[in-house]
Amino acid sequence: MFVEYFTMRLLFILFAVLILLFSACEKLLPKAPAPEETLDGPMEGLTTEQSIQFARGDEAFGEVFTPATGLGPIFVMSSCAGCHTGDGKGHPFATLTRFGQSDSTGNNYLMQGGPQLQHRAIPGFTPEVLPSGAPFSRFLPPAVAGIGFLAALSDAQILSYADPNDADGDGISGVPNYITPPPYFVPGPYHIPQNGKYIGRFGRKAAAIDLLIQTVNAYHQDIGITSIFEMVDPINFQVSGQGNDPIPDPEVSNSVINDVVFYLRTLKPPTPRNSSDPDVMAGKNIFTDIKCGKCHIPEWTTPQSDVAALSNKTFYPYTDLLLHDMGPGLDDGYTEGSAKTSEWRTTPLWGLGLSKIAQGGQYFLMHDGRAKSLESAIMLHGGEASDSKNLFQQLNSSDKAKLIKFLESL
Amino acid sequence: MKIFFLLSFFIPCFALGQSDSLRKDSLITNMNKDAGYNRPAFFGDRFPVSLGGYLEANTHYGGTDGVNEGLSFQMRRLTLFMFSRLSSRTRFLTEIEFEDGTKEINIEAALLDFQIHRLLIFRGGVILNPIGSFNQNHDGPKWAFIERPLVSTTLIPSTWSNPGFGFHGSGLLGDLWQWNYEAYLTQGFDDQIIANETNRTFLGATKENPDRFEESFNGSAMGNLKTAFRHSSLGEFGVSWMGGVYNAFRVEGEIVDDKRRVDVFAFDLSLNPGKNTNITGEFAMVKVDVPKTYFQQFGSGQYGFFLDWNQKICNPRIPGFPGSALYYSFRLERVDYNTENFSEIDGGGKIYDELWGLNTGFSLRPQNETVIRINYFYRWHRDLFGNPASKSAALQFGVSSYF
């Protein structure tokens, strides 16, 4: 009798514990970070088919390549997500080195591995080294969140902010970087060519015209992955007889490339945080007062797009996608396309406050990560941004803090 | 017909003799080294070839950072054992495992032992490399947790076995201590340990090589040593090492690269501080010679540990199961997959890629051979750069039993 009673009681307790545990299952699992605290994720309004393609692209973006799947033979990183962790800014570990071009006549080091250094190699191969005397610059990978909105803009919209000869006399020019497209480039109705060249809008020097070119180049130059668009592995010409890897080309299919491009196009834009905070609001006014917004154009609206979720959307990237002379302090002596060596594309500021969650809890800002704080990044601005920098310097510490708080809210 | 008659008479007699002799087998101790032989299937009145095995199945409800994977039913493994004593000085044991349904089918062990002396037993076949204790003593029904320790799966690639040969033996040190050693030369690792989709140094990647039971990747052997001591009341501790060249330094007879080594050191313990308390743990450290021109993502150093605390709570009275026992268990574990510093950052900068884990749960053992478990684990993983930790958790319910 006792045994039966005890057994019944034990079974009841076990059953109750199980019911409790499984009913509380959801609460026992880690919660998702708030949407505004992360950079990854799809934009709102995608159809079911688009959401599925986004998911495929997301998976491909995270795919880690190995020597068995085509990595290298010389490379910089083994996956897209390795450079763009959480779709945010890159870490110095993922720094690219570009070399070989110092003016608009082109790259003189193409037969010595230019324009990008592949400083890592799979076992059995030798990585490249920077040729002696070659002009070079180091590029930290930019954030990719919201990049589809920038891709959706028309050339006419970008050109509306261009002022190559500083006609308005504000000391700020803003010039597009005209790039010779690769053979596979298909111009859209929103492109405005000039002498067979097209406006670049992606990359530190705005050397990539669209996201397909950016993606193909990244697969090829960063990971050493061939596609139908770039069928030959990057080869180290500095070593006699070094060949390609033994994996048949192309190493990724067209559909993978297209999925990744679609993924990039439909990543959600960074969500501003604490917008109603009085300090943030005051910082926003200071941002305008000291003329940061002359180049870091806050607001844009997309034209009609083949992706409905991208059509006629107002967004806040804080860039004009144009080149600006940033002064001798940031002139590395290297350039791409028609840009001068001191010219850099205005970096979008959206997502700036979330950079730390992709950069290991600290800031690595400017094109090569040399600035370790927002204030030092501002102080590195020169050339056309000198006035803004000087105005920043004249701010009292309270106003400086408000401006920084605003930038961190983006 | 006559032969059949004779066989049908003698085989059962032989079987009885075998099981008796096994029970009294002087080669078998209670130590981790002999875990393979300390299985219930081998202690009954069995046919000369004893058959046994164990089953492990569970539910898994988990997720990571708010992404809920939902509920899964997992058939982790079905393992079959065969044991035979061929003579008083020779014995055979094999363990064949079906993992994740039939996704992986492995010969985990196929051992032939020839006893020359109690201290010198020659062993050949497919050897479960004695590194740490979990690799040898890994049967599901013995453990309170459904999840295997991370250090014993993602650093030491349990279950890690290789064709090879060597010697082992055991002896007594006074009245209270037992001692044993194992020394083998086996097949080793290959270069997948630094070229795999986990994007980190991962010794278990070699298990993907389908030729590893047939041909050495580079024509060199891996050494493996272990010694362990057991006190009759305190428990057991052991130290072990395995290492060798992992890369293809020679292609078609031509030397094409330096010989690059991988070495694993482990320390394990299993203590009984109280009558109803057991503490089990393992610490492992991996050293790999990674080419300088390769990729810091694949670290040259790794370490990790786990510590399990198992406490018997009571002996519930369950009709038909007079020996039932209820346990509470807790596990703390940590793995650092890359102990290096970034060379790209001025002044260094730690490479993270590290994980902390907690695992807790209750296990009911209605009989010694069977365990019913409810587990909950929570893990924090920081990526290479040390960004905010990704959090994973799961609630699991499972059964495991010898048969």
CSV table of N, CA and C in Angstrom, one decimal, chain A residues 270-382:
chain,number,residue,atom,x,y,z
A,270,PRO,N,19.8,49.9,-40.4
A,270,PRO,CA,20.0,50.1,-38.9
A,270,PRO,C,18.9,51.0,-38.3
A,271,THR,N,18.4,50.6,-37.2
A,271,THR,CA,17.3,51.3,-36.5
A,271,THR,C,17.9,52.3,-35.5
A,272,PRO,N,17.6,53.6,-35.7
A,272,PRO,CA,18.1,54.6,-34.7
A,272,PRO,C,17.5,54.3,-33.3
A,273,ARG,N,18.3,54.6,-32.3
A,273,ARG,CA,17.9,54.3,-30.9
A,273,ARG,C,17.9,55.6,-30.1
A,274,ASN,N,17.0,55.7,-29.1
A,274,ASN,CA,16.9,56.8,-28.2
A,274,ASN,C,16.7,58.2,-29.0
A,275,SER,N,16.0,58.1,-30.0
A,275,SER,CA,15.8,59.3,-30.9
A,275,SER,C,15.1,60.4,-30.1
A,276,SER,N,14.3,60.1,-29.1
A,276,SER,CA,13.6,61.2,-28.4
A,276,SER,C,14.4,61.7,-27.2
A,277,ASP,N,15.5,61.1,-26.9
A,277,ASP,CA,16.4,61.6,-25.8
A,277,ASP,C,16.8,63.0,-26.1
A,278,PRO,N,16.6,63.9,-25.1
A,278,PRO,CA,16.9,65.3,-25.4
A,278,PRO,C,18.3,65.6,-25.8
A,279,ASP,N,19.2,64.8,-25.2
A,279,ASP,CA,20.6,65.0,-25.6
A,279,ASP,C,20.9,64.6,-27.0
A,280,VAL,N,20.2,63.5,-27.4
A,280,VAL,CA,20.3,63.0,-28.8
A,280,VAL,C,19.8,64.0,-29.8
A,281,MET,N,18.6,64.5,-29.4
A,281,MET,CA,18.0,65.6,-30.2
A,281,MET,C,18.9,66.8,-30.4
A,282,ALA,N,19.5,67.2,-29.2
A,282,ALA,CA,20.4,68.3,-29.3
A,282,ALA,C,21.6,68.0,-30.1
A,283,GLY,N,22.1,66.8,-30.0
A,283,GLY,CA,23.3,66.4,-30.7
A,283,GLY,C,23.0,66.4,-32.2
A,284,LYS,N,21.7,66.1,-32.6
A,284,LYS,CA,21.4,66.1,-34.0
A,284,LYS,C,21.4,67.5,-34.5
A,285,ASN,N,21.0,68.4,-33.7
A,285,ASN,CA,21.0,69.9,-34.2
A,285,ASN,C,22.5,70.3,-34.3
A,286,ILE,N,23.3,69.9,-33.4
A,286,ILE,CA,24.8,70.2,-33.4
A,286,ILE,C,25.4,69.7,-34.7
A,287,PHE,N,25.0,68.4,-35.0
A,287,PHE,CA,25.5,67.8,-36.2
A,287,PHE,C,25.2,68.6,-37.5
A,288,THR,N,24.0,69.2,-37.5
A,288,THR,CA,23.6,70.1,-38.6
A,288,THR,C,24.4,71.4,-38.5
A,289,ASP,N,24.5,72.0,-37.3
A,289,ASP,CA,25.1,73.3,-37.1
A,289,ASP,C,26.6,73.3,-37.5
A,290,ILE,N,27.3,72.2,-37.2
A,290,ILE,CA,28.7,72.2,-37.6
A,290,ILE,C,28.9,71.6,-39.0
A,291,LYS,N,27.8,71.5,-39.7
A,291,LYS,CA,27.9,71.2,-41.2
A,291,LYS,C,28.3,69.8,-41.5
A,292,CYS,N,28.2,68.8,-40.5
A,292,CYS,CA,28.5,67.4,-40.9
A,292,CYS,C,27.6,66.9,-41.9
A,293,GLY,N,26.3,67.4,-41.9
A,293,GLY,CA,25.3,66.9,-42.8
A,293,GLY,C,25.5,67.4,-44.2
A,294,LYS,N,26.5,68.2,-44.5
A,294,LYS,CA,26.8,68.6,-45.9
A,294,LYS,C,27.2,67.4,-46.7
A,295,CYS,N,28.0,66.6,-46.1
A,295,CYS,CA,28.5,65.3,-46.8
A,295,CYS,C,27.7,64.1,-46.3
A,296,HIS,N,27.5,64.1,-45.0
A,296,HIS,CA,26.7,62.9,-44.4
A,296,HIS,C,25.2,63.3,-44.5
A,297,ILE,N,24.7,63.2,-45.8
A,297,ILE,CA,23.3,63.6,-46.0
A,297,ILE,C,22.4,62.7,-45.3
A,298,PRO,N,21.6,63.2,-44.4
A,298,PRO,CA,20.8,62.3,-43.5
A,298,PRO,C,19.7,61.5,-44.3
A,299,GLU,N,19.0,62.1,-45.1
A,299,GLU,CA,17.7,61.5,-45.5
A,299,GLU,C,17.7,61.3,-47.0
A,300,TRP,N,17.3,60.1,-47.4
A,300,TRP,CA,17.1,59.8,-48.8
A,300,TRP,C,15.8,59.0,-49.0
A,301,THR,N,15.3,59.0,-50.2
A,301,THR,CA,14.1,58.2,-50.5
A,301,THR,C,14.3,57.4,-51.8
A,302,THR,N,14.0,56.2,-51.7
A,302,THR,CA,14.3,55.3,-52.9
A,302,THR,C,13.3,55.5,-53.9
A,303,PRO,N,13.7,55.4,-55.2
A,303,PRO,CA,12.7,55.4,-56.3
A,303,PRO,C,12.0,54.0,-56.4
A,304,GLN,N,11.2,53.8,-57.4
A,304,GLN,CA,10.5,52.6,-57.6
A,304,GLN,C,11.6,51.5,-57.8
A,305,SER,N,11.3,50.3,-57.2
A,305,SER,CA,12.3,49.2,-57.3
A,305,SER,C,11.5,47.9,-57.7
A,306,ASP,N,12.3,46.9,-58.2
A,306,ASP,CA,11.7,45.6,-58.5
A,306,ASP,C,11.3,44.9,-57.2
A,307,VAL,N,11.9,45.3,-56.1
A,307,VAL,CA,11.5,44.7,-54.8
A,307,VAL,C,10.6,45.7,-54.1
A,308,ALA,N,9.3,45.4,-54.0
A,308,ALA,CA,8.3,46.4,-53.5
A,308,ALA,C,8.8,47.0,-52.1
A,309,ALA,N,9.4,46.1,-51.3
A,309,ALA,CA,9.8,46.6,-50.0
A,309,ALA,C,10.9,47.7,-50.0
A,310,LEU,N,11.5,47.8,-51.2
A,310,LEU,CA,12.5,48.8,-51.4
A,310,LEU,C,12.0,50.1,-52.1
A,311,SER,N,10.8,50.0,-52.5
A,311,SER,CA,10.2,51.1,-53.3
A,311,SER,C,9.7,52.3,-52.5
A,312,ASN,N,10.1,53.5,-52.9
A,312,ASN,CA,9.6,54.7,-52.3
A,312,ASN,C,9.7,54.7,-50.8
A,313,LYS,N,10.9,54.3,-50.3
A,313,LYS,CA,11.1,54.3,-48.9
A,313,LYS,C,12.1,55.4,-48.5
A,314,THR,N,11.7,56.1,-47.4
A,314,THR,CA,12.6,57.1,-46.9
A,314,THR,C,13.5,56.5,-45.8
A,315,PHE,N,14.8,56.7,-45.9
A,315,PHE,CA,15.8,56.1,-45.0
A,315,PHE,C,16.9,57.1,-44.6
A,316,TYR,N,17.7,56.8,-43.6
A,316,TYR,CA,18.6,57.8,-43.0
A,316,TYR,C,20.0,57.2,-42.9
A,317,PRO,N,20.7,57.2,-44.1
A,317,PRO,CA,22.1,56.6,-44.0
A,317,PRO,C,23.2,57.6,-43.6
A,318,TYR,N,23.0,58.9,-43.8
A,318,TYR,CA,24.0,59.9,-43.5
A,318,TYR,C,25.2,59.7,-44.4
A,319,THR,N,25.0,59.7,-45.7
A,319,THR,CA,26.0,59.7,-46.7
A,319,THR,C,25.5,60.3,-48.0
A,320,ASP,N,26.5,60.8,-48.8
A,320,ASP,CA,26.1,61.3,-50.1
A,320,ASP,C,26.6,60.4,-51.2
A,321,LEU,N,27.3,59.3,-50.8
A,321,LEU,CA,27.9,58.3,-51.7
A,321,LEU,C,28.9,59.0,-52.7
A,322,LEU,N,29.4,60.2,-52.4
A,322,LEU,CA,30.3,60.9,-53.3
A,322,LEU,C,31.7,60.9,-52.6
A,323,LEU,N,32.7,61.2,-53.5
A,323,LEU,CA,34.1,61.3,-53.0
A,323,LEU,C,34.3,62.7,-52.5
A,324,HIS,N,35.1,62.8,-51.4
A,324,HIS,CA,35.5,64.1,-50.9
A,324,HIS,C,37.0,64.1,-50.5
A,325,ASP,N,37.6,65.2,-50.7
A,325,ASP,CA,39.0,65.3,-50.3
A,325,ASP,C,39.1,65.4,-48.8
A,326,MET,N,39.8,64.5,-48.2
A,326,MET,CA,39.8,64.4,-46.7
A,326,MET,C,41.1,64.9,-46.2
A,327,GLY,N,41.9,65.5,-47.0
A,327,GLY,CA,43.2,66.1,-46.6
A,327,GLY,C,44.3,65.2,-46.5
A,328,PRO,N,45.5,65.7,-46.3
A,328,PRO,CA,46.8,64.9,-46.4
A,328,PRO,C,46.9,63.9,-45.3
A,329,GLY,N,46.2,64.1,-44.2
A,329,GLY,CA,46.3,63.2,-43.0
A,329,GLY,C,45.7,61.8,-43.4
A,330,LEU,N,44.7,61.8,-44.3
A,330,LEU,CA,44.1,60.5,-44.7
A,330,LEU,C,44.5,60.1,-46.1
A,331,ASP,N,45.5,60.8,-46.6
A,331,ASP,CA,46.0,60.4,-48.0
A,331,ASP,C,47.0,59.4,-47.9
A,332,ASP,N,46.7,58.1,-48.2
A,332,ASP,CA,47.6,57.0,-48.1
A,332,ASP,C,48.4,56.9,-49.4
A,333,GLY,N,48.1,57.6,-50.4
A,333,GLY,CA,48.8,57.5,-51.7
A,333,GLY,C,48.3,56.5,-52.6
A,334,TYR,N,47.2,55.8,-52.2
A,334,TYR,CA,46.6,54.8,-53.1
A,334,TYR,C,45.2,55.2,-53.4
A,335,THR,N,44.8,54.8,-54.6
A,335,THR,CA,43.4,55.1,-55.0
A,335,THR,C,42.8,54.1,-56.0
A,336,GLU,N,41.5,54.3,-56.3
A,336,GLU,CA,40.8,53.4,-57.2
A,336,GLU,C,40.0,54.2,-58.2
A,337,GLY,N,39.8,53.8,-59.4
A,337,GLY,CA,38.9,54.5,-60.3
A,337,GLY,C,39.5,55.9,-60.6
A,338,SER,N,38.6,56.9,-60.6
A,338,SER,CA,39.0,58.2,-61.0
A,338,SER,C,39.2,59.1,-59.7
A,339,ALA,N,39.2,58.4,-58.6
A,339,ALA,CA,39.4,59.2,-57.3
A,339,ALA,C,40.8,59.6,-57.1
A,340,LYS,N,41.0,60.7,-56.5
A,340,LYS,CA,42.3,61.1,-56.1
A,340,LYS,C,42.7,60.4,-54.8
A,341,THR,N,44.0,60.3,-54.5
A,341,THR,CA,44.4,59.5,-53.4
A,341,THR,C,43.9,60.1,-52.0
A,342,SER,N,43.6,61.4,-52.0
A,342,SER,CA,43.1,62.0,-50.8
A,342,SER,C,41.6,61.9,-50.7
A,343,GLU,N,41.0,61.4,-51.7
A,343,GLU,CA,39.5,61.4,-51.7
A,343,GLU,C,38.9,60.0,-51.2
A,344,TRP,N,37.9,60.2,-50.4
A,344,TRP,CA,37.2,59.0,-49.9
A,344,TRP,C,35.7,59.2,-50.0
A,345,ARG,N,35.1,58.1,-50.2
A,345,ARG,CA,33.6,58.1,-50.2
A,345,ARG,C,33.1,58.4,-48.8
A,346,THR,N,32.1,59.2,-48.8
A,346,THR,CA,31.5,59.5,-47.4
A,346,THR,C,30.9,58.2,-46.8
A,347,THR,N,31.4,57.9,-45.7
A,347,THR,CA,31.0,56.6,-45.1
A,347,THR,C,29.6,56.8,-44.5
A,348,PRO,N,28.6,56.0,-44.7
A,348,PRO,CA,27.3,56.1,-44.1
A,348,PRO,C,27.5,56.0,-42.6
A,349,LEU,N,26.8,56.8,-41.9
A,349,LEU,CA,26.9,56.8,-40.4
A,349,LEU,C,25.9,55.9,-39.7
A,350,TRP,N,24.9,55.5,-40.5
A,350,TRP,CA,23.9,54.6,-39.8
A,350,TRP,C,24.5,53.3,-39.2
A,351,GLY,N,24.1,53.0,-38.1
A,351,GLY,CA,24.6,51.8,-37.4
A,351,GLY,C,25.9,52.0,-36.7
A,352,LEU,N,26.4,53.3,-36.7
A,352,LEU,CA,27.7,53.6,-36.1
A,352,LEU,C,27.7,53.2,-34.6
A,353,GLY,N,26.6,53.4,-33.9
A,353,GLY,CA,26.6,53.1,-32.5
A,353,GLY,C,26.6,51.6,-32.2
A,354,LEU,N,26.3,50.8,-33.2
A,354,LEU,CA,26.4,49.4,-33.0
A,354,LEU,C,27.7,48.7,-33.5
A,355,SER,N,28.6,49.6,-34.0
A,355,SER,CA,29.9,49.1,-34.5
A,355,SER,C,30.6,48.2,-33.5
A,356,LYS,N,30.5,48.6,-32.2
A,356,LYS,CA,31.2,47.8,-31.2
A,356,LYS,C,30.8,46.4,-31.1
A,357,ILE,N,29.5,46.1,-31.4
A,357,ILE,CA,29.0,44.7,-31.2
A,357,ILE,C,29.5,43.8,-32.3
A,358,ALA,N,30.2,44.4,-33.3
A,358,ALA,CA,30.8,43.6,-34.4
A,358,ALA,C,32.3,43.7,-34.3
A,359,GLN,N,32.8,44.7,-33.5
A,359,GLN,CA,34.3,44.9,-33.5
A,359,GLN,C,34.9,44.5,-32.2
A,360,GLY,N,34.2,43.6,-31.5
A,360,GLY,CA,34.8,43.1,-30.2
A,360,GLY,C,34.8,44.1,-29.1
A,361,GLY,N,33.7,44.9,-29.0
A,361,GLY,CA,33.5,45.8,-27.9
A,361,GLY,C,34.3,47.1,-27.9
A,362,GLN,N,35.0,47.4,-29.1
A,362,GLN,CA,35.7,48.7,-29.2
A,362,GLN,C,35.5,49.2,-30.6
A,363,TYR,N,35.8,50.5,-30.7
A,363,TYR,CA,35.7,51.1,-32.0
A,363,TYR,C,37.0,50.9,-32.8
A,364,PHE,N,36.8,50.6,-34.1
A,364,PHE,CA,37.9,50.7,-35.1
A,364,PHE,C,37.3,51.5,-36.3
A,365,LEU,N,37.5,52.8,-36.3
A,365,LEU,CA,36.8,53.7,-37.3
A,365,LEU,C,37.8,54.3,-38.3
A,366,MET,N,37.2,55.0,-39.3
A,366,MET,CA,37.9,55.5,-40.5
A,366,MET,C,38.3,54.3,-41.4
A,367,HIS,N,38.8,54.6,-42.5
A,367,HIS,CA,38.9,53.5,-43.5
A,367,HIS,C,39.8,52.3,-43.1
A,368,ASP,N,40.8,52.6,-42.2
A,368,ASP,CA,41.7,51.5,-41.8
A,368,ASP,C,41.6,51.2,-40.3
A,369,GLY,N,40.6,51.8,-39.7
A,369,GLY,CA,40.4,51.4,-38.2
A,369,GLY,C,41.3,52.2,-37.3
A,370,ARG,N,42.0,53.2,-37.8
A,370,ARG,CA,43.0,53.9,-37.0
A,370,ARG,C,42.4,54.7,-35.8
A,371,ALA,N,41.1,55.1,-36.0
A,371,ALA,CA,40.4,55.8,-34.9
A,371,ALA,C,39.8,54.9,-33.9
A,372,LYS,N,40.1,55.0,-32.6
A,372,LYS,CA,39.6,54.1,-31.6
A,372,LYS,C,38.4,54.7,-30.8
A,373,SER,N,38.0,56.0,-31.3
A,373,SER,CA,36.8,56.6,-30.6
A,373,SER,C,36.2,57.5,-31.7
A,374,LEU,N,34.9,57.8,-31.4
A,374,LEU,CA,34.2,58.7,-32.3
A,374,LEU,C,34.9,60.1,-32.4
A,375,GLU,N,35.3,60.6,-31.2
A,375,GLU,CA,36.0,61.9,-31.2
A,375,GLU,C,37.3,61.9,-32.0
A,376,SER,N,38.1,60.8,-31.9
A,376,SER,CA,39.3,60.8,-32.6
A,376,SER,C,39.0,60.7,-34.1
A,377,ALA,N,37.9,60.0,-34.5
A,377,ALA,CA,37.5,59.9,-35.9
A,377,ALA,C,37.2,61.2,-36.4
A,378,ILE,N,36.4,62.0,-35.7
A,378,ILE,CA,36.1,63.4,-36.1
A,378,ILE,C,37.4,64.2,-36.3
A,379,MET,N,38.3,64.0,-35.4
A,379,MET,CA,39.5,64.9,-35.4
A,379,MET,C,40.4,64.4,-36.5
A,380,LEU,N,40.2,63.3,-37.1
A,380,LEU,CA,41.0,62.9,-38.3
A,380,LEU,C,40.5,63.4,-39.6
A,381,HIS,N,39.3,64.0,-39.5
A,381,HIS,CA,38.8,64.6,-40.7
A,381,HIS,C,39.6,65.9,-41.1
A,382,GLY,N,39.9,66.0,-42.4
A,382,GLY,CA,40.6,67.2,-42.9
A,382,GLY,C,40.1,67.6,-44.2
